[in-house]
mmCIF file of C-alpha atoms and ligand atoms in Angstrom:
data_model
loop_
_atom_site.group_PDB
_atom_site.id
_atom_site.type_symbol
_atom_site.label_atom_id
_atom_site.label_comp_id
_atom_site.label_asym_id
_atom_site.label_seq_id
_atom_site.Cartn_x
_atom_site.Cartn_y
_atom_site.Cartn_z
ATOM 1 C CA MET Q 1 -49.198 9.943 24.075
ATOM 2 C CA LEU Q 2 -47.963 12.987 22.191
ATOM 3 C CA GLU Q 3 -48.608 15.088 25.308
ATOM 4 C CA ILE Q 4 -46.479 12.709 27.348
ATOM 5 C CA VAL Q 5 -43.559 13.251 24.941
ATOM 6 C CA GLU Q 6 -44.036 17.011 25.222
ATOM 7 C CA LYS Q 7 -44.149 16.768 29.037
ATOM 8 C CA LEU Q 8 -40.951 14.693 29.093
ATOM 9 C CA LYS Q 9 -39.203 17.362 27.058
ATOM 10 C CA LYS Q 10 -40.195 20.139 29.465
ATOM 11 C CA GLU Q 11 -39.237 18.095 32.527
ATOM 12 C CA PHE Q 12 -35.877 17.205 30.997
ATOM 13 C CA ASP Q 13 -35.074 20.834 30.129
ATOM 14 C CA ALA Q 14 -35.892 21.957 33.668
ATOM 15 C CA LYS Q 15 -33.751 19.251 35.295
ATOM 16 C CA LEU Q 16 -30.802 19.857 32.982
ATOM 17 C CA ALA Q 17 -30.890 23.602 33.654
ATOM 18 C CA GLU Q 18 -30.458 22.852 37.367
ATOM 19 C CA SER Q 19 -27.602 20.357 36.978
ATOM 20 C CA LYS Q 20 -24.290 21.436 38.498
ATOM 21 C CA SER Q 21 -21.915 18.513 38.047
ATOM 22 C CA ASN Q 22 -20.968 15.742 35.644
ATOM 23 C CA ASP Q 23 -22.514 13.209 38.055
ATOM 24 C CA GLU Q 24 -25.843 15.038 37.937
ATOM 25 C CA ILE Q 25 -25.724 15.138 34.129
ATOM 26 C CA GLU Q 26 -25.043 11.410 34.050
ATOM 27 C CA ALA Q 27 -27.968 10.746 36.409
ATOM 28 C CA ILE Q 28 -30.278 12.720 34.093
ATOM 29 C CA ARG Q 29 -28.984 10.748 31.088
ATOM 30 C CA ILE Q 30 -29.810 7.480 32.825
ATOM 31 C CA ALA Q 31 -33.244 8.750 33.929
ATOM 32 C CA TYR Q 32 -34.218 9.529 30.336
ATOM 33 C CA LEU Q 33 -32.101 7.394 28.007
ATOM 34 C CA GLY Q 34 -30.990 4.506 30.256
ATOM 35 C CA LYS Q 35 -32.409 0.987 29.920
ATOM 36 C CA LYS Q 36 -35.297 1.895 32.176
ATOM 37 C CA GLY Q 37 -35.354 5.585 31.272
ATOM 38 C CA ALA Q 38 -38.486 7.593 30.510
ATOM 39 C CA VAL Q 39 -37.715 8.016 26.794
ATOM 40 C CA THR Q 40 -36.749 4.355 26.464
ATOM 41 C CA ASP Q 41 -40.115 3.384 28.003
ATOM 42 C CA VAL Q 42 -41.978 5.374 25.364
ATOM 43 C CA LEU Q 43 -39.876 3.755 22.635
ATOM 44 C CA LYS Q 44 -40.681 0.304 24.042
ATOM 45 C CA SER Q 45 -44.400 1.065 24.076
ATOM 46 C CA LEU Q 46 -44.428 1.875 20.327
ATOM 47 C CA LYS Q 47 -44.962 -1.781 19.475
ATOM 48 C CA ASP Q 48 -48.397 -1.732 21.113
ATOM 49 C CA MET Q 49 -49.675 1.313 19.204
ATOM 50 C CA ASP Q 50 -51.683 1.357 15.997
ATOM 51 C CA ALA Q 51 -49.812 2.244 12.780
ATOM 52 C CA GLU Q 52 -50.786 5.924 12.613
ATOM 53 C CA MET Q 53 -50.045 6.578 16.301
ATOM 54 C CA LYS Q 54 -46.817 4.632 16.080
ATOM 55 C CA LYS Q 55 -45.666 6.834 13.178
ATOM 56 C CA GLN Q 56 -46.470 10.120 14.920
ATOM 57 C CA VAL Q 57 -45.177 9.216 18.378
ATOM 58 C CA GLY Q 58 -42.170 7.385 16.915
ATOM 59 C CA GLN Q 59 -41.130 10.466 14.983
ATOM 60 C CA GLN Q 60 -41.515 12.800 17.964
ATOM 61 C CA VAL Q 61 -39.811 10.571 20.482
ATOM 62 C CA ASN Q 62 -36.838 10.002 18.189
ATOM 63 C CA VAL Q 63 -36.458 13.749 17.678
ATOM 64 C CA LEU Q 64 -36.630 14.171 21.458
ATOM 65 C CA LYS Q 65 -33.985 11.465 21.981
ATOM 66 C CA ASP Q 66 -31.562 13.212 19.581
ATOM 67 C CA GLU Q 67 -32.287 16.545 21.238
ATOM 68 C CA ILE Q 68 -31.610 15.117 24.710
ATOM 69 C CA GLU Q 69 -28.297 13.597 23.599
ATOM 70 C CA GLU Q 70 -27.156 16.885 22.079
ATOM 71 C CA LYS Q 71 -28.252 18.930 25.113
ATOM 72 C CA LEU Q 72 -26.457 16.547 27.482
ATOM 73 C CA ARG Q 73 -23.283 16.875 25.402
ATOM 74 C CA LEU Q 74 -23.465 20.669 25.436
ATOM 75 C CA GLN Q 75 -24.151 20.775 29.163
ATOM 76 C CA ALA Q 76 -21.103 18.534 29.863
ATOM 77 C CA LYS Q 77 -18.972 20.826 27.713
ATOM 78 C CA LYS Q 78 -20.275 23.880 29.543
ATOM 79 C CA MET Q 79 -19.422 22.200 32.857
ATOM 80 C CA GLU Q 80 -15.822 21.591 31.679
ATOM 81 C CA GLU Q 81 -15.484 25.230 30.656
ATOM 82 C CA ILE Q 82 -16.737 26.405 34.052
ATOM 83 C CA LYS Q 83 -14.287 24.045 35.806
ATOM 84 C CA TYR Q 84 -11.410 25.365 33.682
ATOM 85 C CA GLN Q 85 -12.436 28.964 34.300
ATOM 86 C CA MET Q 86 -12.547 28.375 38.064
ATOM 87 C CA ALA Q 87 -9.125 26.666 37.996
ATOM 88 C CA MET Q 88 -7.690 29.624 36.090
ATOM 89 C CA GLU Q 89 -9.120 32.044 38.644
ATOM 90 C CA ARG Q 90 -7.587 30.054 41.515
ATOM 91 C CA ALA Q 91 -4.181 29.661 39.769
ATOM 92 C CA GLU Q 92 -1.202 31.843 40.550
ATOM 93 C CA PRO Q 93 -0.751 34.586 37.950
ATOM 94 C CA PHE Q 94 1.819 33.505 35.376
ATOM 95 C CA ASP Q 95 4.270 35.819 33.645
ATOM 96 C CA PHE Q 96 5.107 34.376 30.233
ATOM 97 C CA SER Q 97 7.999 36.802 29.746
ATOM 98 C CA ILE Q 98 10.104 35.345 32.605
ATOM 99 C CA PRO Q 99 12.995 33.255 31.159
ATOM 100 C CA SER Q 100 12.693 29.540 31.929
ATOM 101 C CA THR Q 101 14.852 28.149 34.714
ATOM 102 C CA GLN Q 102 14.298 24.631 33.427
ATOM 103 C CA GLU Q 103 17.108 23.069 31.419
ATOM 104 C CA ILE Q 104 16.166 22.349 27.837
ATOM 105 C CA GLY Q 105 16.891 18.810 26.638
ATOM 106 C CA SER Q 106 19.092 18.003 23.670
ATOM 107 C CA LEU Q 107 18.929 15.566 20.803
ATOM 108 C CA HIS Q 108 20.889 12.325 21.025
ATOM 109 C CA PRO Q 109 23.890 12.351 18.650
ATOM 110 C CA ILE Q 110 22.457 9.396 16.711
ATOM 111 C CA THR Q 111 19.176 11.276 16.209
ATOM 112 C CA ILE Q 112 21.090 14.330 14.970
ATOM 113 C CA VAL Q 113 23.000 12.312 12.346
ATOM 114 C CA GLN Q 114 19.895 10.333 11.375
ATOM 115 C CA ARG Q 115 17.915 13.524 10.753
ATOM 116 C CA GLN Q 116 20.787 15.022 8.786
ATOM 117 C CA ILE Q 117 20.922 11.990 6.464
ATOM 118 C CA GLU Q 118 17.141 11.874 6.125
ATOM 119 C CA THR Q 119 17.148 15.512 5.010
ATOM 120 C CA ILE Q 120 19.816 14.840 2.365
ATOM 121 C CA PHE Q 121 18.047 11.783 1.001
ATOM 122 C CA LYS Q 122 14.580 13.327 1.101
ATOM 123 C CA SER Q 123 15.913 16.098 -1.131
ATOM 124 C CA MET Q 124 16.918 13.339 -3.597
ATOM 125 C CA GLY Q 125 13.396 11.892 -3.696
ATOM 126 C CA PHE Q 126 13.753 9.172 -1.038
ATOM 127 C CA ILE Q 127 10.783 8.134 1.114
ATOM 128 C CA ILE Q 128 11.454 7.447 4.804
ATOM 129 C CA GLU Q 129 10.057 4.170 6.169
ATOM 130 C CA ASP Q 130 9.924 2.743 9.675
ATOM 131 C CA GLY Q 131 10.958 -0.908 10.035
ATOM 132 C CA LEU Q 132 9.652 -3.071 12.901
ATOM 133 C CA GLU Q 133 12.033 -3.989 15.741
ATOM 134 C CA ILE Q 134 10.427 -7.371 16.310
ATOM 135 C CA GLN Q 135 10.597 -9.393 13.140
ATOM 136 C CA THR Q 136 9.848 -12.836 11.820
ATOM 137 C CA GLU Q 137 12.748 -15.126 11.028
ATOM 138 C CA TYR Q 138 11.527 -15.075 7.438
ATOM 139 C CA ASN Q 139 11.907 -11.297 7.050
ATOM 140 C CA ASN Q 140 15.181 -11.072 8.929
ATOM 141 C CA PHE Q 141 16.879 -13.981 7.187
ATOM 142 C CA GLU Q 142 15.030 -15.979 4.538
ATOM 143 C CA ALA Q 143 13.613 -13.014 2.591
ATOM 144 C CA VAL Q 144 17.144 -11.630 2.265
ATOM 145 C CA ASN Q 145 18.516 -14.862 0.892
ATOM 146 C CA ILE Q 146 19.823 -16.291 4.177
ATOM 147 C CA PRO Q 147 18.052 -19.655 4.401
ATOM 148 C CA LYS Q 148 18.059 -21.836 7.536
ATOM 149 C CA HIS Q 149 21.506 -23.256 8.339
ATOM 150 C CA HIS Q 150 23.267 -20.706 6.091
ATOM 151 C CA PRO Q 151 26.635 -19.819 7.719
ATOM 152 C CA ALA Q 152 25.846 -16.065 7.382
ATOM 153 C CA ARG Q 153 23.386 -16.493 10.288
ATOM 154 C CA ASP Q 154 26.358 -17.070 12.628
ATOM 155 C CA MET Q 155 27.453 -13.467 12.135
ATOM 156 C CA GLN Q 156 24.089 -12.176 13.318
ATOM 157 C CA ASP Q 157 23.117 -14.054 16.462
ATOM 158 C CA THR Q 158 20.208 -12.331 18.191
ATOM 159 C CA TYR Q 159 17.535 -12.521 20.871
ATOM 160 C CA TYR Q 160 14.556 -14.773 20.189
ATOM 161 C CA LEU Q 161 11.087 -14.327 21.661
ATOM 162 C CA SER Q 162 9.060 -17.254 22.982
ATOM 163 C CA ASN Q 163 6.714 -16.981 19.970
ATOM 164 C CA GLY Q 164 9.608 -17.673 17.577
ATOM 165 C CA GLN Q 165 10.001 -14.066 16.466
ATOM 166 C CA LEU Q 166 13.273 -12.224 16.992
ATOM 167 C CA LEU Q 167 14.780 -8.789 17.583
ATOM 168 C CA LYS Q 168 15.963 -7.735 14.150
ATOM 169 C CA THR Q 169 19.698 -7.985 13.527
ATOM 170 C CA HIS Q 170 19.766 -5.551 10.619
ATOM 171 C CA THR Q 171 17.585 -3.013 8.887
ATOM 172 C CA SER Q 172 17.624 -5.267 5.798
ATOM 173 C CA ALA Q 173 14.825 -7.171 7.579
ATOM 174 C CA ALA Q 174 12.435 -4.525 6.220
ATOM 175 C CA GLN Q 175 13.466 -4.918 2.550
ATOM 176 C CA ASN Q 176 10.858 -7.524 1.656
ATOM 177 C CA ALA Q 177 7.922 -5.680 3.269
ATOM 178 C CA ILE Q 178 8.943 -2.411 1.583
ATOM 179 C CA MET Q 179 9.226 -4.014 -1.858
ATOM 180 C CA ARG Q 180 5.810 -5.597 -1.372
ATOM 181 C CA LYS Q 181 4.312 -2.339 -0.114
ATOM 182 C CA TYR Q 182 5.451 -0.219 -3.087
ATOM 183 C CA GLY Q 183 5.600 -2.902 -5.811
ATOM 184 C CA ALA Q 184 7.461 -2.662 -9.106
ATOM 185 C CA PRO Q 185 8.645 0.890 -9.880
ATOM 186 C CA LYS Q 186 7.127 2.870 -12.756
ATOM 187 C CA PRO Q 187 9.410 3.537 -15.753
ATOM 188 C CA GLY Q 188 11.767 6.435 -15.017
ATOM 189 C CA GLU Q 189 10.565 6.603 -11.395
ATOM 190 C CA PRO Q 190 12.854 4.375 -9.355
ATOM 191 C CA LEU Q 191 11.729 3.265 -5.920
ATOM 192 C CA ARG Q 192 13.874 5.175 -3.407
ATOM 193 C CA VAL Q 193 13.475 4.346 0.254
ATOM 194 C CA LEU Q 194 15.467 5.082 3.399
ATOM 195 C CA PHE Q 195 14.731 3.025 6.514
ATOM 196 C CA PRO Q 196 16.656 3.714 9.700
ATOM 197 C CA GLY Q 197 16.183 1.540 12.774
ATOM 198 C CA ARG Q 198 17.389 -0.017 15.992
ATOM 199 C CA CYS Q 199 19.113 -3.386 15.593
ATOM 200 C CA PHE Q 200 20.102 -6.053 18.099
ATOM 201 C CA ARG Q 201 22.845 -8.660 18.153
ATOM 202 C CA ASN Q 202 24.099 -11.057 20.755
ATOM 203 C CA GLU Q 203 27.611 -9.585 20.675
ATOM 204 C CA ASN Q 204 30.683 -9.401 22.827
ATOM 205 C CA ILE Q 205 30.561 -5.721 23.699
ATOM 206 C CA ASP Q 206 33.686 -3.615 23.186
ATOM 207 C CA ALA Q 207 34.600 -0.067 22.085
ATOM 208 C CA SER Q 208 32.948 -0.496 18.661
ATOM 209 C CA HIS Q 209 30.338 -3.251 19.263
ATOM 210 C CA GLU Q 210 27.064 -2.931 21.158
ATOM 211 C CA ASN Q 211 24.178 -5.385 21.523
ATOM 212 C CA THR Q 212 21.782 -2.553 20.611
ATOM 213 C CA PHE Q 213 22.785 -0.150 17.860
ATOM 214 C CA PHE Q 214 21.374 1.758 14.914
ATOM 215 C CA GLN Q 215 21.655 1.154 11.211
ATOM 216 C CA LEU Q 216 20.265 3.206 8.380
ATOM 217 C CA GLU Q 217 19.449 1.367 5.208
ATOM 218 C CA GLY Q 218 18.777 2.731 1.757
ATOM 219 C CA MET Q 219 17.430 1.043 -1.312
ATOM 220 C CA MET Q 220 16.924 2.193 -4.895
ATOM 221 C CA ILE Q 221 15.242 -0.054 -7.468
ATOM 222 C CA GLY Q 222 14.469 0.855 -11.053
ATOM 223 C CA ASP Q 223 14.832 -0.145 -14.680
ATOM 224 C CA ASN Q 224 18.386 1.098 -15.097
ATOM 225 C CA ILE Q 225 20.139 1.219 -11.728
ATOM 226 C CA SER Q 226 23.857 0.386 -11.642
ATOM 227 C CA ILE Q 227 26.910 0.406 -9.371
ATOM 228 C CA SER Q 228 27.625 3.981 -10.569
ATOM 229 C CA ASN Q 229 24.378 5.131 -8.928
ATOM 230 C CA LEU Q 230 25.379 3.333 -5.749
ATOM 231 C CA ILE Q 231 28.818 4.962 -5.570
ATOM 232 C CA TYR Q 232 27.354 8.396 -6.334
ATOM 233 C CA PHE Q 233 24.863 8.197 -3.468
ATOM 234 C CA MET Q 234 27.476 6.893 -1.010
ATOM 235 C CA LYS Q 235 29.779 9.812 -1.829
ATOM 236 C CA VAL Q 236 27.008 12.393 -1.407
ATOM 237 C CA LEU Q 237 26.081 10.853 1.917
ATOM 238 C CA LEU Q 238 29.567 10.871 3.438
ATOM 239 C CA SER Q 239 30.647 14.299 2.204
ATOM 240 C CA GLU Q 240 27.404 15.878 3.519
ATOM 241 C CA VAL Q 241 27.656 14.197 6.913
ATOM 242 C CA PHE Q 242 31.329 14.973 7.526
ATOM 243 C CA GLU Q 243 31.281 18.360 5.760
ATOM 244 C CA ARG Q 244 34.816 17.613 4.557
ATOM 245 C CA ASP Q 245 36.713 15.151 2.397
ATOM 246 C CA VAL Q 246 37.017 11.777 4.080
ATOM 247 C CA LYS Q 247 39.246 8.943 2.935
ATOM 248 C CA VAL Q 248 37.254 5.836 2.060
ATOM 249 C CA ARG Q 249 38.087 2.474 0.569
ATOM 250 C CA LEU Q 250 35.843 0.108 -1.315
ATOM 251 C CA ARG Q 251 36.577 -3.588 -1.119
ATOM 252 C CA PRO Q 252 34.623 -6.662 -2.083
ATOM 253 C CA GLY Q 253 32.325 -7.847 0.687
ATOM 254 C CA PHE Q 254 30.043 -10.844 0.964
ATOM 255 C CA PHE Q 255 26.407 -10.511 1.943
ATOM 256 C CA PRO Q 256 23.973 -13.139 0.654
ATOM 257 C CA PHE Q 257 21.449 -10.431 -0.275
ATOM 258 C CA VAL Q 258 23.673 -8.484 -2.686
ATOM 259 C CA GLU Q 259 25.664 -9.443 -5.749
ATOM 260 C CA PRO Q 260 28.205 -7.963 -6.162
ATOM 261 C CA GLY Q 261 28.689 -6.782 -2.590
ATOM 262 C CA PHE Q 262 31.098 -4.197 -1.194
ATOM 263 C CA GLU Q 263 32.419 -2.920 2.096
ATOM 264 C CA LEU Q 264 32.948 0.792 2.176
ATOM 265 C CA ASP Q 265 35.349 1.593 5.016
ATOM 266 C CA ILE Q 266 36.173 5.006 6.362
ATOM 267 C CA ASN Q 267 39.645 6.061 7.475
ATOM 268 C CA CYS Q 268 39.419 6.191 11.273
ATOM 269 C CA LEU Q 269 38.807 9.799 12.274
ATOM 270 C CA ILE Q 270 39.643 9.092 15.913
ATOM 271 C CA CYS Q 271 43.306 8.230 15.263
ATOM 272 C CA GLY Q 272 43.688 9.637 11.736
ATOM 273 C CA GLY Q 273 44.375 6.115 10.445
ATOM 274 C CA LYS Q 274 47.289 5.339 12.763
ATOM 275 C CA GLY Q 275 45.421 2.631 14.633
ATOM 276 C CA CYS Q 276 43.489 2.749 17.935
ATOM 277 C CA SER Q 277 41.071 0.647 19.990
ATOM 278 C CA THR Q 278 38.063 1.995 18.068
ATOM 279 C CA CYS Q 279 39.389 0.767 14.702
ATOM 280 C CA LYS Q 280 41.027 -2.283 16.274
ATOM 281 C CA GLN Q 281 44.471 -0.874 15.298
ATOM 282 C CA SER Q 282 43.667 -1.218 11.579
ATOM 283 C CA GLY Q 283 43.234 2.495 10.780
ATOM 284 C CA TRP Q 284 39.906 1.708 9.035
ATOM 285 C CA LEU Q 285 36.373 1.361 10.294
ATOM 286 C CA GLU Q 286 33.748 -0.748 8.566
ATOM 287 C CA LEU Q 287 30.889 1.650 8.012
ATOM 288 C CA LEU Q 288 28.903 1.140 4.894
ATOM 289 C CA PRO Q 289 28.314 -2.315 3.459
ATOM 290 C CA CYS Q 290 26.445 -2.134 0.174
ATOM 291 C CA GLY Q 291 25.867 -3.801 -3.158
ATOM 292 C CA MET Q 292 23.482 -4.608 -5.972
ATOM 293 C CA ILE Q 293 20.341 -6.350 -4.684
ATOM 294 C CA HIS Q 294 20.456 -10.098 -5.325
ATOM 295 C CA PRO Q 295 17.903 -11.313 -7.910
ATOM 296 C CA ASN Q 296 16.496 -13.814 -5.370
ATOM 297 C CA VAL Q 297 15.718 -10.948 -2.965
ATOM 298 C CA LEU Q 298 13.923 -9.001 -5.701
ATOM 299 C CA THR Q 299 11.931 -12.083 -6.678
ATOM 300 C CA MET Q 300 10.910 -12.729 -3.055
ATOM 301 C CA GLY Q 301 9.830 -9.072 -2.841
ATOM 302 C CA GLY Q 302 7.591 -9.544 -5.903
ATOM 303 C CA ILE Q 303 9.864 -7.576 -8.278
ATOM 304 C CA ASP Q 304 11.015 -9.105 -11.565
ATOM 305 C CA PRO Q 305 14.870 -9.228 -11.603
ATOM 306 C CA GLU Q 306 14.805 -9.569 -15.400
ATOM 307 C CA LYS Q 307 13.287 -6.080 -15.652
ATOM 308 C CA TYR Q 308 14.641 -4.257 -12.606
ATOM 309 C CA THR Q 309 17.910 -3.850 -10.764
ATOM 310 C CA GLY Q 310 18.688 -2.006 -7.573
ATOM 311 C CA PHE Q 311 21.243 -1.194 -4.941
ATOM 312 C CA ALA Q 312 21.069 -1.328 -1.163
ATOM 313 C CA PHE Q 313 23.319 -0.077 1.600
ATOM 314 C CA GLY Q 314 23.243 -0.683 5.352
ATOM 315 C CA LEU Q 315 25.025 2.155 7.081
ATOM 316 C CA GLY Q 316 26.238 1.662 10.651
ATOM 317 C CA LEU Q 317 24.537 4.780 11.994
ATOM 318 C CA THR Q 318 25.911 4.406 15.523
ATOM 319 C CA ARG Q 319 29.452 4.129 14.200
ATOM 320 C CA LEU Q 320 28.915 7.072 11.872
ATOM 321 C CA ALA Q 321 27.850 9.222 14.849
ATOM 322 C CA MET Q 322 31.013 8.079 16.663
ATOM 323 C CA MET Q 323 33.194 9.132 13.738
ATOM 324 C CA LYS Q 324 31.418 12.434 13.238
ATOM 325 C CA TYR Q 325 31.731 13.471 16.881
ATOM 326 C CA GLY Q 326 35.017 11.729 17.764
ATOM 327 C CA ILE Q 327 33.336 9.405 20.314
ATOM 328 C CA LYS Q 328 35.919 6.779 21.211
ATOM 329 C CA ASP Q 329 33.689 4.244 22.897
ATOM 330 C CA ILE Q 330 30.315 3.090 21.577
ATOM 331 C CA ARG Q 331 29.076 2.368 25.135
ATOM 332 C CA VAL Q 332 28.743 6.111 25.807
ATOM 333 C CA LEU Q 333 25.854 6.269 23.342
ATOM 334 C CA ASN Q 334 23.586 3.866 25.238
ATOM 335 C CA SER Q 335 24.790 4.972 28.660
ATOM 336 C CA GLY Q 336 22.153 7.610 29.390
ATOM 337 C CA ASN Q 337 25.003 9.773 30.679
ATOM 338 C CA LEU Q 338 23.515 13.213 30.102
ATOM 339 C CA LYS Q 339 26.783 15.017 30.768
ATOM 340 C CA ALA Q 340 28.330 13.181 27.825
ATOM 341 C CA LEU Q 341 25.284 13.179 25.554
ATOM 342 C CA LYS Q 342 24.329 16.833 25.940
ATOM 343 C CA GLN Q 343 27.451 18.162 24.268
ATOM 344 C CA PHE Q 344 26.408 17.411 20.692
ATOM 345 C CA LYS Q 345 24.769 19.840 18.323
HETATM 346 C C1 FA5 L 1 24.551 -5.779 7.610
HETATM 347 O O1 FA5 L 1 23.896 -5.720 8.648
HETATM 348 C C2 FA5 L 1 23.857 -5.716 6.267
HETATM 349 N N1 FA5 L 1 22.434 -5.871 6.443
HETATM 350 C C3 FA5 L 1 24.196 -4.396 5.599
HETATM 351 C C4 FA5 L 1 23.855 -4.324 4.151
HETATM 352 C C5 FA5 L 1 22.667 -3.776 3.753
HETATM 353 C C6 FA5 L 1 24.721 -4.814 3.216
HETATM 354 C C7 FA5 L 1 22.342 -3.702 2.415
HETATM 355 C C8 FA5 L 1 24.449 -4.733 1.885
HETATM 356 C C9 FA5 L 1 23.247 -4.192 1.492
HETATM 357 P P1 FA5 L 1 26.832 -5.746 8.791
HETATM 358 O O2 FA5 L 1 26.590 -6.931 9.627
HETATM 359 O O3 FA5 L 1 28.202 -5.583 8.288
HETATM 360 O O4 FA5 L 1 25.878 -5.760 7.535
HETATM 361 O O5 FA5 L 1 26.413 -4.453 9.582
HETATM 362 C C10 FA5 L 1 26.346 -3.191 8.955
HETATM 363 C C11 FA5 L 1 26.968 -2.110 9.810
HETATM 364 O O6 FA5 L 1 26.324 -2.093 11.075
HETATM 365 C C12 FA5 L 1 28.433 -2.374 10.131
HETATM 366 O O7 FA5 L 1 29.255 -1.869 9.119
HETATM 367 C C13 FA5 L 1 28.596 -1.599 11.425
HETATM 368 O O8 FA5 L 1 28.878 -0.234 11.159
HETATM 369 C C14 FA5 L 1 27.235 -1.717 12.063
HETATM 370 N N2 FA5 L 1 27.267 -2.746 13.105
HETATM 371 C C15 FA5 L 1 27.174 -4.081 12.962
HETATM 372 N N3 FA5 L 1 27.233 -4.710 14.147
HETATM 373 C C16 FA5 L 1 27.345 -3.738 15.067
HETATM 374 C C17 FA5 L 1 27.440 -3.716 16.494
HETATM 375 N N4 FA5 L 1 27.390 -4.820 17.224
HETATM 376 N N5 FA5 L 1 27.581 -2.530 17.133
HETATM 377 C C18 FA5 L 1 27.591 -1.379 16.403
HETATM 378 N N6 FA5 L 1 27.494 -1.317 15.066
HETATM 379 C C19 FA5 L 1 27.378 -2.475 14.404
#
């Protein structure tokens, strides 16, 4: 029996050396290792051998099996290399020093602003998280203190899937999952997370409202977080993005998931505050709702509101890009109009 194993090895090596294509390699694999292959037959016959023979042949045939697998793998690799080499020889010579005639793409203005804000916040110790676009009703509403039949749901009508899930109306839908993922912060090490994302609302579309737009949410939770921290971070954010002083106003705002809640508006940079269609003639544009996280939201996220406080903000990223680049109509941003979108740096 041992001679048979030795003979199989020699035969296999000879056949493999002659193989010239992946199909031939596969045929050899089947002939030796397939269900009815020569090596498989020897393995099957082990059960009829006496103990000593079984041990010796078993050892040898298993070594041979491993060897065959490895040799087949190497031969397939060699075949790929030969194919590549032949393709290279057939290919037209290529001069890497010739300047490209292809136009290089550009980043979307929302991506540019998003990356800019991420860089600022990363330097202040924030982690960047990705929220899901399809969410459960629980995460989008209940976990942020908007129970069924709460009137705040009217402001955020959205698109529902047949399985009962929905397209998220705001980035706040990720708050609960993030709190649960990171848990209660360690003393002196507040949880700092930034989570940008695409949001959807069943809206009447106009110059400043889209049914698909971007928000960028931030959250900081720790043992001593106050409104002062919130205002500080909002100021850093706006002055870095606009690279100049911008006029803002803070007014009370109601969101069920914060208490107290604020609306931070920016003086319209399109009309300089005089009033235009973008700011609905008011001179101000709602940009940055924020507030101290409601104790119920912390509790639902598994964080003790008696020990920890935190702030959250939900920046209208699409509107911020409009203000930064003087884009008068939000519809340009989802239009796919390359002539318009390529101008931004
Ligand atoms: C919210 O969505 C809250 N989740 C924000 C928040 C987070 C508050 C954390 C407090 C704490 P609001 O519905 O106002 O709030 O939307 C936030 C921002 O998204 C708005 O200020 C606006 O800039 C932008 N936005 C809302 N709807 C649209 C829309 N249809 N098109 C474009 N931008 C929109």
